[in-house]
Coordinates of C-alpha atoms (C1' of nucleotides) in Angstrom, one line a residue:
Chain A
M1 CA 94.2 136.5 61.3
R2 CA 98.1 135.4 60.2
S3 CA 101.2 137.2 61.9
Q4 CA 103.9 138.4 59.7
A5 CA 107.0 139.9 60.7
F6 CA 107.5 143.3 59.0
R7 CA 111.3 144.7 58.8
D8 CA 112.0 147.4 62.0
E9 CA 113.2 150.0 59.8
E10 CA 109.7 149.6 57.9
K11 CA 108.0 149.7 61.4
V12 CA 109.5 152.6 62.4
K13 CA 108.4 154.7 58.8
A14 CA 105.3 153.5 59.5
L15 CA 104.7 154.9 63.3
A16 CA 106.9 158.1 62.4
G17 CA 103.6 158.4 59.7
S18 CA 101.1 158.3 62.1
P19 CA 99.7 161.9 64.1
L20 CA 99.8 159.8 67.4
F21 CA 103.6 159.3 67.0
Q22 CA 104.7 162.6 65.7
G23 CA 107.3 164.6 67.3
L24 CA 109.1 161.3 68.8
G25 CA 112.9 160.6 68.0
P26 CA 114.3 157.8 66.0
E27 CA 115.3 156.5 68.7
D28 CA 111.8 156.2 70.7
L29 CA 110.7 155.2 67.4
A30 CA 113.0 152.2 67.3
A31 CA 111.8 151.2 70.7
V32 CA 108.6 151.0 70.1
G33 CA 109.1 149.3 66.7
R34 CA 110.9 146.4 68.7
S35 CA 108.1 145.4 71.3
T36 CA 105.3 145.8 68.4
A37 CA 104.1 143.0 66.4
G38 CA 103.3 143.4 62.6
R39 CA 99.9 141.5 61.3
S40 CA 97.9 141.7 58.0
F41 CA 94.3 141.3 57.2
R42 CA 92.5 140.2 54.1
T43 CA 89.2 141.9 53.8
G44 CA 86.5 140.7 56.2
E45 CA 88.9 139.3 58.7
L46 CA 88.3 140.2 62.6
L47 CA 90.9 141.9 64.3
F48 CA 88.8 141.7 67.6
L49 CA 85.7 140.9 69.2
A50 CA 83.4 143.3 71.8
G51 CA 84.1 141.3 74.8
Q52 CA 87.5 139.8 74.5
E53 CA 90.0 140.8 76.7
A54 CA 92.5 143.3 75.5
R55 CA 96.7 143.2 75.8
G56 CA 97.1 145.7 73.5
F57 CA 96.0 148.2 70.9
F58 CA 96.4 148.4 66.8
L59 CA 97.9 150.7 65.1
I60 CA 96.7 151.1 61.1
L61 CA 99.4 151.2 58.8
E62 CA 97.1 150.4 55.5
G63 CA 93.6 149.9 54.7
R64 CA 90.6 150.8 56.8
V65 CA 88.9 148.7 59.4
K66 CA 85.4 149.2 61.1
L67 CA 84.0 149.2 64.8
S68 CA 80.8 147.8 65.0
R69 CA 78.0 146.3 67.6
F70 CA 76.2 143.5 67.1
G71 CA 72.6 142.8 68.1
S72 CA 71.0 139.8 69.6
D73 CA 69.2 139.6 66.1
G74 CA 72.2 140.0 64.1
R75 CA 72.3 143.2 63.0
E76 CA 74.7 145.5 63.0
Q77 CA 75.7 149.4 64.0
V78 CA 79.2 150.5 62.9
L79 CA 80.6 153.0 65.3
H80 CA 83.6 154.1 63.8
I81 CA 85.4 153.5 60.4
L82 CA 89.2 153.7 61.0
G83 CA 92.2 154.4 58.0
A84 CA 95.9 154.3 58.1
G85 CA 97.6 156.4 61.2
E86 CA 94.8 155.8 63.7
P87 CA 95.0 153.6 66.7
C88 CA 92.2 150.7 67.4
G89 CA 91.2 148.9 70.1
E90 CA 92.7 151.4 72.3
V91 CA 90.2 152.0 75.0
P92 CA 91.2 149.1 77.0
V93 CA 95.1 150.3 77.2
F94 CA 93.8 152.9 79.7
E95 CA 90.8 151.6 81.3
G96 CA 91.6 147.6 81.7
G97 CA 89.2 144.8 80.6
V98 CA 87.3 143.8 77.2
Y99 CA 87.2 145.9 74.4
P100 CA 84.2 147.7 73.8
A101 CA 83.3 146.6 70.0
T102 CA 84.2 144.3 67.4
C103 CA 86.9 145.5 64.8
T104 CA 87.0 144.1 61.4
S105 CA 88.5 145.1 57.9
L106 CA 86.9 146.6 55.2
T107 CA 89.9 146.0 53.0
P108 CA 93.2 144.1 53.2
V109 CA 94.7 145.3 56.2
R110 CA 98.6 145.8 57.6
A111 CA 98.7 147.1 61.1
L112 CA 100.9 147.2 63.9
Y113 CA 100.0 145.5 67.4
L114 CA 101.5 147.1 70.4
P115 CA 101.1 145.5 73.6
R116 CA 99.6 147.9 76.5
E117 CA 102.8 147.9 78.3
A118 CA 104.7 148.9 75.6
F119 CA 102.9 152.2 74.9
L120 CA 102.6 153.0 78.5
G121 CA 105.9 152.6 79.2
L122 CA 107.1 155.0 76.5
A123 CA 104.1 157.5 77.7
R124 CA 105.9 157.4 80.8
Q125 CA 109.2 158.8 79.0
R126 CA 107.4 160.8 76.6
P127 CA 104.3 162.4 78.0
Q128 CA 103.3 164.0 74.4
L129 CA 102.0 160.6 73.6
L130 CA 99.2 161.2 76.1
L131 CA 98.4 164.3 74.5
G132 CA 97.8 162.8 71.5
M133 CA 95.8 160.0 72.7
L134 CA 93.6 162.3 74.6
A135 CA 93.2 164.1 71.2
I136 CA 92.5 160.8 69.6
L137 CA 90.0 159.9 72.4
S138 CA 88.5 162.9 72.5
R139 CA 87.7 163.2 68.6
R140 CA 86.2 159.4 69.0
L141 CA 83.4 161.0 71.7
R142 CA 82.6 163.7 69.7
A143 CA 81.9 161.3 66.9
L144 CA 79.7 159.2 69.0
V145 CA 77.4 161.8 70.1
E146 CA 77.2 162.9 66.7
L147 CA 76.2 159.3 66.1
V148 CA 73.8 159.2 69.3
D149 CA 72.2 162.8 68.6
D150 CA 71.6 160.8 64.8
L151 CA 70.2 157.8 66.3
A152 CA 68.0 159.1 68.9
L153 CA 66.6 162.5 67.4
K154 CA 67.3 162.4 63.6
E155 CA 65.5 160.2 60.9
V156 CA 67.2 158.2 58.7
A157 CA 67.1 160.9 55.8
P158 CA 68.9 163.7 57.6
R159 CA 71.6 161.1 58.7
L160 CA 72.2 160.3 55.6
A161 CA 72.8 163.5 54.1
R162 CA 75.5 164.7 56.7
C163 CA 76.9 161.5 55.8
L164 CA 77.1 162.3 51.9
L165 CA 78.1 165.7 52.7
E166 CA 81.1 164.7 54.8
E167 CA 82.4 162.1 52.7
A168 CA 81.9 164.9 49.4
G169 CA 83.7 167.3 52.0
G170 CA 82.8 170.3 49.5
R171 CA 82.7 168.7 46.1
D172 CA 79.7 168.0 44.6
I173 CA 80.7 164.4 43.7
L174 CA 81.4 161.7 45.3
E175 CA 82.4 157.9 45.1
L176 CA 81.1 155.9 48.3
S177 CA 84.1 154.3 49.6
I178 CA 82.1 151.4 51.4
S179 CA 79.2 149.4 50.2
K180 CA 75.9 150.5 50.8
A181 CA 75.1 147.6 53.1
N182 CA 78.0 149.2 55.5
L183 CA 77.0 152.2 55.0
A184 CA 73.3 151.2 56.0
A185 CA 75.2 149.9 59.1
R186 CA 77.1 152.9 59.9
L187 CA 73.9 154.8 59.6
G188 CA 72.1 152.8 62.2
T189 CA 69.4 151.0 59.3
I190 CA 69.1 148.5 56.8
P191 CA 70.2 148.5 53.2
E192 CA 66.2 148.1 52.1
T193 CA 65.5 151.5 54.0
L194 CA 69.2 152.9 52.4
S195 CA 67.8 151.9 49.2
R196 CA 64.3 153.3 49.2
V197 CA 65.7 156.7 51.1
L198 CA 68.3 157.2 48.1
A199 CA 65.5 156.5 45.6
R200 CA 63.3 159.5 47.4
L201 CA 65.8 161.7 47.4
Q202 CA 66.7 161.1 43.6
R203 CA 63.1 161.4 43.3
E204 CA 63.0 164.6 44.6
G205 CA 66.1 165.7 42.5
L206 CA 68.2 166.4 45.4
L207 CA 71.1 163.9 43.9
E208 CA 71.7 161.2 41.6
V209 CA 73.0 157.4 42.3
E210 CA 74.9 155.7 40.1
G211 CA 76.3 152.5 41.4
R212 CA 78.9 153.8 44.0
T213 CA 79.1 157.3 42.6
V214 CA 76.7 159.8 44.3
R215 CA 76.3 163.4 42.8
L216 CA 74.9 165.4 44.6
L217 CA 72.4 167.9 42.7
D218 CA 71.3 170.2 45.7
P219 CA 74.0 170.6 48.2
A220 CA 72.1 173.6 49.9
A221 CA 68.8 171.6 50.3
L222 CA 70.6 168.2 51.2
R223 CA 72.5 170.5 54.2
R224 CA 69.1 171.8 55.1
L225 CA 67.6 168.8 55.5
S226 CA 70.7 167.3 57.2
G227 CA 69.7 169.8 59.9
N228 CA 73.1 171.1 59.9
D229 CA 72.0 175.1 60.4
S230 CA 75.4 176.3 61.6
P231 CA 77.2 177.5 58.4
Chain B
M1 CA 74.6 181.2 86.8
R2 CA 76.6 183.2 89.5
S3 CA 79.7 182.9 90.5
Q4 CA 81.0 182.8 94.2
A5 CA 84.6 182.7 95.5
F6 CA 85.3 179.8 97.4
R7 CA 87.8 179.5 100.1
D8 CA 91.1 178.2 98.7
E9 CA 91.3 175.4 101.2
E10 CA 88.0 174.1 100.5
K11 CA 88.9 174.7 96.8
V12 CA 92.1 172.1 97.7
K13 CA 90.4 169.7 99.6
A14 CA 87.5 169.3 97.0
L15 CA 90.6 168.8 94.6
A16 CA 92.0 165.9 96.6
G17 CA 88.5 164.5 96.9
S18 CA 88.4 163.4 93.2
P19 CA 89.8 160.7 90.9
L20 CA 91.4 162.6 88.6
F21 CA 93.8 164.5 91.1
Q22 CA 94.4 162.0 93.8
G23 CA 98.2 161.2 94.2
L24 CA 99.3 164.9 93.4
G25 CA 100.9 166.9 96.3
P26 CA 99.2 169.6 97.8
E27 CA 101.3 172.2 96.7
D28 CA 100.2 171.3 93.3
L29 CA 96.5 171.1 94.2
A30 CA 97.2 174.4 96.0
A31 CA 98.2 175.9 92.6
V32 CA 95.4 174.2 90.8
G33 CA 93.0 175.7 93.5
R34 CA 94.6 179.2 92.9
S35 CA 93.7 179.4 88.9
T36 CA 90.2 178.1 89.1
A37 CA 87.0 179.5 90.0
G38 CA 84.1 178.1 91.8
R39 CA 80.9 178.4 90.6
S40 CA 77.1 177.6 92.4
F41 CA 74.3 176.5 90.1
R42 CA 71.1 176.2 91.3
T43 CA 68.6 173.0 89.9
G44 CA 68.1 173.2 86.2
E45 CA 70.5 176.4 85.5
L46 CA 72.9 175.8 82.7
L47 CA 76.4 175.3 82.7
F48 CA 77.2 175.0 79.1
L49 CA 75.7 174.7 75.5
A50 CA 76.3 172.4 72.9
G51 CA 78.3 174.2 70.4
Q52 CA 79.7 176.7 73.2
E53 CA 83.1 178.2 72.7
A54 CA 84.7 176.0 75.5
R55 CA 88.0 177.5 77.3
G56 CA 88.0 175.1 80.2
F57 CA 85.8 172.5 81.9
F58 CA 84.2 172.0 85.0
L59 CA 85.2 169.7 87.8
I60 CA 81.7 169.0 89.6
L61 CA 82.2 169.0 93.7
E62 CA 78.6 168.6 94.9
G63 CA 75.3 167.2 93.0
R64 CA 74.2 165.9 89.7
V65 CA 74.6 167.1 86.4
K66 CA 73.1 165.8 83.0
L67 CA 74.9 165.9 79.5
S68 CA 72.3 166.1 76.6
R69 CA 71.6 166.8 73.3
F70 CA 68.3 168.3 71.5
G71 CA 66.6 167.3 68.6
S72 CA 65.1 170.1 66.2
D73 CA 61.9 169.0 67.5
G74 CA 63.0 169.7 71.3
R75 CA 63.3 166.2 72.0
E76 CA 66.7 165.7 74.6
Q77 CA 68.7 162.4 74.6
V78 CA 70.5 162.3 78.0
L79 CA 74.2 161.2 77.2
H80 CA 75.7 161.3 80.7
I81 CA 74.8 162.0 84.0
L82 CA 77.6 163.0 86.1
G83 CA 78.1 163.2 90.1
A84 CA 80.6 164.7 92.2
G85 CA 84.7 164.4 91.6
E86 CA 83.8 164.1 87.7
P87 CA 85.3 166.7 85.2
C88 CA 82.2 167.8 82.9
G89 CA 83.0 169.4 79.2
E90 CA 86.5 168.1 79.0
V91 CA 86.8 167.0 75.3
P92 CA 87.6 170.4 74.2
V93 CA 90.3 170.8 76.6
F94 CA 92.2 168.3 74.2
E95 CA 90.8 169.0 70.8
G96 CA 90.0 172.3 71.1
G97 CA 87.1 173.8 69.6
V98 CA 83.3 173.6 71.2
Y99 CA 81.4 171.6 74.0
P100 CA 79.8 168.7 72.3
A101 CA 76.9 168.6 74.3
T102 CA 74.4 170.7 76.7
C103 CA 75.3 170.7 80.4
T104 CA 72.4 171.2 82.8
S105 CA 72.5 170.8 86.3
L106 CA 69.8 168.4 87.9
T107 CA 70.0 169.3 91.6
P108 CA 72.2 172.0 93.2
V109 CA 75.4 172.1 91.7
R110 CA 79.1 173.3 93.4
A111 CA 81.4 173.0 90.8
L112 CA 85.1 174.5 90.1
Y113 CA 86.0 176.0 86.6
L114 CA 89.5 174.6 85.5
P115 CA 90.7 177.2 82.5
R116 CA 92.3 174.6 79.6
E117 CA 95.9 176.4 80.1
A118 CA 96.1 176.1 83.9
F119 CA 95.0 172.6 83.3
L120 CA 97.5 171.8 80.8
G121 CA 100.2 173.6 82.2
L122 CA 100.2 170.9 85.6
A123 CA 99.6 168.4 83.6
R124 CA 103.0 169.0 81.8
Q125 CA 104.5 168.8 85.1
R126 CA 102.5 165.7 86.3
P127 CA 101.8 163.3 83.7
Q128 CA 99.8 161.1 86.2
L129 CA 96.8 163.7 85.4
L130 CA 96.9 162.8 81.6
L131 CA 96.7 159.0 82.8
G132 CA 93.5 159.5 84.6
M133 CA 91.6 161.7 82.0
L134 CA 92.4 159.2 79.6
A135 CA 90.7 156.7 81.9
I136 CA 87.9 158.8 82.4
L137 CA 87.6 159.7 78.5
S138 CA 88.0 155.3 78.1
R139 CA 84.8 155.2 80.3
R140 CA 82.9 157.8 78.7
L141 CA 83.5 155.9 74.9
R142 CA 82.4 152.5 76.9
A143 CA 79.4 154.4 77.9
L144 CA 78.5 155.9 74.8
V145 CA 79.2 153.2 72.9
E146 CA 77.0 151.0 75.4
L147 CA 74.2 153.8 74.3
V148 CA 74.7 153.6 71.0
D149 CA 74.1 150.0 71.4
D150 CA 71.1 150.6 72.7
L151 CA 69.5 152.8 70.7
A152 CA 70.0 151.2 67.8
L153 CA 70.0 147.6 68.5
K154 CA 67.5 147.2 71.4
E155 CA 63.8 147.8 72.6
V156 CA 62.9 150.1 75.3
A157 CA 62.2 147.5 77.9
P158 CA 65.6 146.2 77.7
R159 CA 67.0 149.4 78.1
L160 CA 65.0 150.4 80.8
A161 CA 65.8 146.5 82.4
R162 CA 69.3 147.4 82.3
C163 CA 69.4 150.9 83.6
L164 CA 67.5 149.7 86.4
L165 CA 70.2 146.8 87.3
E166 CA 72.6 149.1 87.2
E167 CA 71.0 151.4 89.6
A168 CA 69.8 148.6 91.9
G169 CA 73.6 147.6 91.6
G170 CA 72.4 143.7 92.8
R171 CA 70.3 144.8 95.6
D172 CA 66.2 144.1 94.5
I173 CA 65.0 147.6 95.5
L174 CA 65.8 151.3 94.2
E175 CA 65.1 154.8 94.2
L176 CA 64.9 156.4 90.9
S177 CA 67.8 159.1 91.5
I178 CA 65.9 161.2 88.3
S179 CA 62.5 162.3 87.4
K180 CA 60.7 160.0 84.9
A181 CA 60.7 162.8 82.2
N182 CA 64.9 162.7 82.8
L183 CA 64.9 159.0 82.8
A184 CA 63.4 158.5 79.4
A185 CA 65.4 161.1 77.9
R186 CA 68.0 158.8 79.2
L187 CA 66.7 155.5 77.8
G188 CA 66.3 157.5 74.3
T189 CA 62.4 157.6 74.8
I190 CA 59.6 159.7 76.1
P191 CA 57.8 160.0 79.5
E192 CA 54.5 158.5 77.6
T193 CA 56.9 154.9 76.6
L194 CA 58.6 154.7 79.5
S195 CA 55.1 154.9 81.6
R196 CA 53.6 152.1 79.4
V197 CA 56.9 150.2 79.3
L198 CA 56.8 150.3 83.4
A199 CA 53.2 149.2 83.9
R200 CA 53.8 146.6 81.2
L201 CA 56.7 145.1 83.3
Q202 CA 54.3 145.8 86.0
R203 CA 51.6 143.6 85.1
E204 CA 54.1 140.8 83.8
G205 CA 55.6 140.7 87.8
L206 CA 59.2 141.5 87.2
L207 CA 59.1 144.7 89.2
E208 CA 56.6 146.7 91.1
V209 CA 56.8 150.6 91.0
E210 CA 55.6 153.1 93.9
G211 CA 56.3 156.8 93.0
R212 CA 59.9 156.9 92.2
T213 CA 60.8 153.7 94.5
V214 CA 61.2 150.6 92.0
R215 CA 61.4 146.9 93.7
L216 CA 62.7 144.4 91.5
L217 CA 60.9 140.9 91.7
D218 CA 62.3 139.0 89.1
P219 CA 66.1 140.2 89.0
A220 CA 67.0 137.1 86.9
A221 CA 63.8 137.9 84.1
L222 CA 65.0 141.4 84.1
R223 CA 68.6 140.2 83.2
R224 CA 67.4 138.1 80.8
L225 CA 65.2 140.9 79.1
S226 CA 68.2 143.4 79.3
G227 CA 70.3 141.2 76.9
N228 CA 73.3 140.9 79.2
D229 CA 73.9 137.0 78.8
S230 CA 77.6 137.6 80.0
P231 CA 77.0 136.3 83.5
Chain C
dC1 C1' 39.9 174.4 102.1
dC2 C1' 40.3 174.8 97.2
dC3 C1' 42.6 175.6 92.9
dC4 C1' 46.5 175.4 90.1
dT5 C1' 50.9 173.6 89.0
dC6 C1' 53.4 170.1 87.9
dC7 C1' 54.1 165.2 87.1
dC8 C1' 52.8 161.4 85.4
dT9 C1' 49.6 158.2 83.6
dT10 C1' 46.6 155.9 80.0
dG11 C1' 43.9 156.1 75.5
dA12 C1' 43.7 156.4 70.6
dC13 C1' 46.1 157.1 66.7
dC14 C1' 49.3 157.3 63.0
dT15 C1' 54.0 156.7 61.1
dG16 C1' 59.1 155.8 60.3
dG17 C1' 61.0 152.2 59.1
dG18 C1' 62.2 147.2 59.8
dT19 C1' 60.7 142.3 58.1
dC20 C1' 59.7 139.0 54.6
dA21 C1' 59.4 137.6 49.8
dA22 C1' 60.3 138.5 45.1
dG23 C1' 62.7 139.8 41.6
dG24 C1' 66.9 142.6 38.4
dC25 C1' 71.5 143.1 37.4
dG26 C1' 76.5 142.5 36.9
dC27 C1' 80.2 138.8 37.4
dC28 C1' 82.1 134.6 37.5
dG29 C1' 83.4 129.8 36.8
dG30 C1' 82.0 125.8 34.1
Chain D
dC1 C1' 76.8 130.4 26.4
dC2 C1' 74.5 129.5 31.0
dG3 C1' 73.9 129.0 35.9
dG4 C1' 74.8 130.3 40.1
dC5 C1' 75.9 133.7 43.4
dG6 C1' 76.2 138.6 45.7
dC7 C1' 74.2 143.0 46.1
dC8 C1' 71.0 145.8 45.0
dT9 C1' 66.1 147.3 44.7
dT10 C1' 61.3 147.2 45.1
dG11 C1' 56.6 146.4 46.9
dA12 C1' 53.3 144.5 50.5
dC13 C1' 53.1 144.2 55.4
dC14 C1' 53.0 145.0 60.3
dC15 C1' 55.0 147.0 64.7
dA16 C1' 57.2 150.1 68.0
dG17 C1' 57.0 153.8 69.5
dG18 C1' 56.2 158.8 68.8
dT19 C1' 52.1 162.1 68.6
dC20 C1' 48.1 164.1 70.6
dA21 C1' 44.9 164.8 74.2
dA22 C1' 42.5 163.8 78.4
dG23 C1' 42.6 162.7 83.0
dG24 C1' 44.5 161.8 87.8
dG25 C1' 46.5 162.9 92.2
dA26 C1' 50.1 165.2 95.3
dG27 C1' 52.0 169.4 97.0
dG28 C1' 51.9 174.3 97.1
dG29 C1' 50.0 179.2 97.5
dG30 C1' 46.3 181.6 98.2

DNA sequence: CCCCTCCCTTGACCTGGGTCAAGGCGCCGG
DNA sequence: CCGGCGCCTTGACCCAGGTCAAGGGAGGGG
């Protein structure tokens, strides 16, 4: 991890682009900007560790990070993947204590570090910010509930199907944005199992895999498989 | 589910007792009180269903509820168990849409129902409330992260050990506050497996079970087993 | 007092998926 | 051109824990 001073105007532009800070005036943005530190990370670098004392949180400006937990045997479970504009490591801001998970960059990342007090100070004057944060935490909660549901109640194939359908977003072809090892960790399994499931779905004619490109041959069947019977 | 009018002063007292509404003046409490509906539930009644459109949330005054998700085969995963003073079903207040999980009473329950708009309206004047809500959501997030960690990375015995140690809270004897079937669902397993694990730990001399009473004979070993190597 | 029901326990069995080991293949440096 | 290294795939094996079926025992109603 190395520090890097970003120009103030650059920070302001970055803040303005994040949904969380939408609706703040330029002078507010400038104030936050002054109290933040810009940081850059190379791929695979650590932003923070689960259990580490937290004094602030990150706002991702560019690139993507994963939040994960590791078992005693070293196995990894990815909890979230976050991209530009999203806050990261914000839980301890409101509840104190330590980061609940470990954060690692998946790509080169540029981020702002906001000290807890700076954010809370501004939030006192702009409660708007708190509502934005509540919406974000709510989304995270919802995502985690889905993850628990998947892990506890579904097998790997349905989880994979749901994940692919989401990623595709209606299209019938998609490019995996993360390595298969990371995808496996996201799904709560290991690369070997992911490989096998992909091979099986391919054999059954539901999809076609070519490197990181996946073509969904039978989206309806995938939707059925994923257990998403709502639409 | 049946409605029941609570007296206004009773509502105010109840609200004042909840951490979320700490620090509000009596006139604020009265205002919230007027816009809420009191409700009572018998044991095992449904408060709301996952996927159901939400227009407000509950504040538990008395009793306990569980939040859970159900698999297509009917298996249940308990996400949270909530007691008096805690809000329940609050996620859609900030993000719109539907309840993420199903809520069922574990005991007779008395609760207040707060319409979304009533809460948001008061929060606009008392941003304090938003901070309280953020703290609560943060705690929920942390709990869910722990649950994911358990489900994905640990076996049943460590999960059980951690759960028992928490419940005991330092003491070496405890009374299970929920049925073993519910405990199993909490741990992400089924009653049969829970039975077997309890029997094994008993055989190994780590604890003693007598109905709902559990005596922790070797808390140190249990702590080791739970993977809680921090203290 | 008996039976029925609910909840828990135990045993026998089976399977999803994790572990271990062995390649295959693309890419990079020498 | 070749060896080494990541990353992925495949196969053989194994085990935690889920399923199915059969009691056991405490409490409650008839």
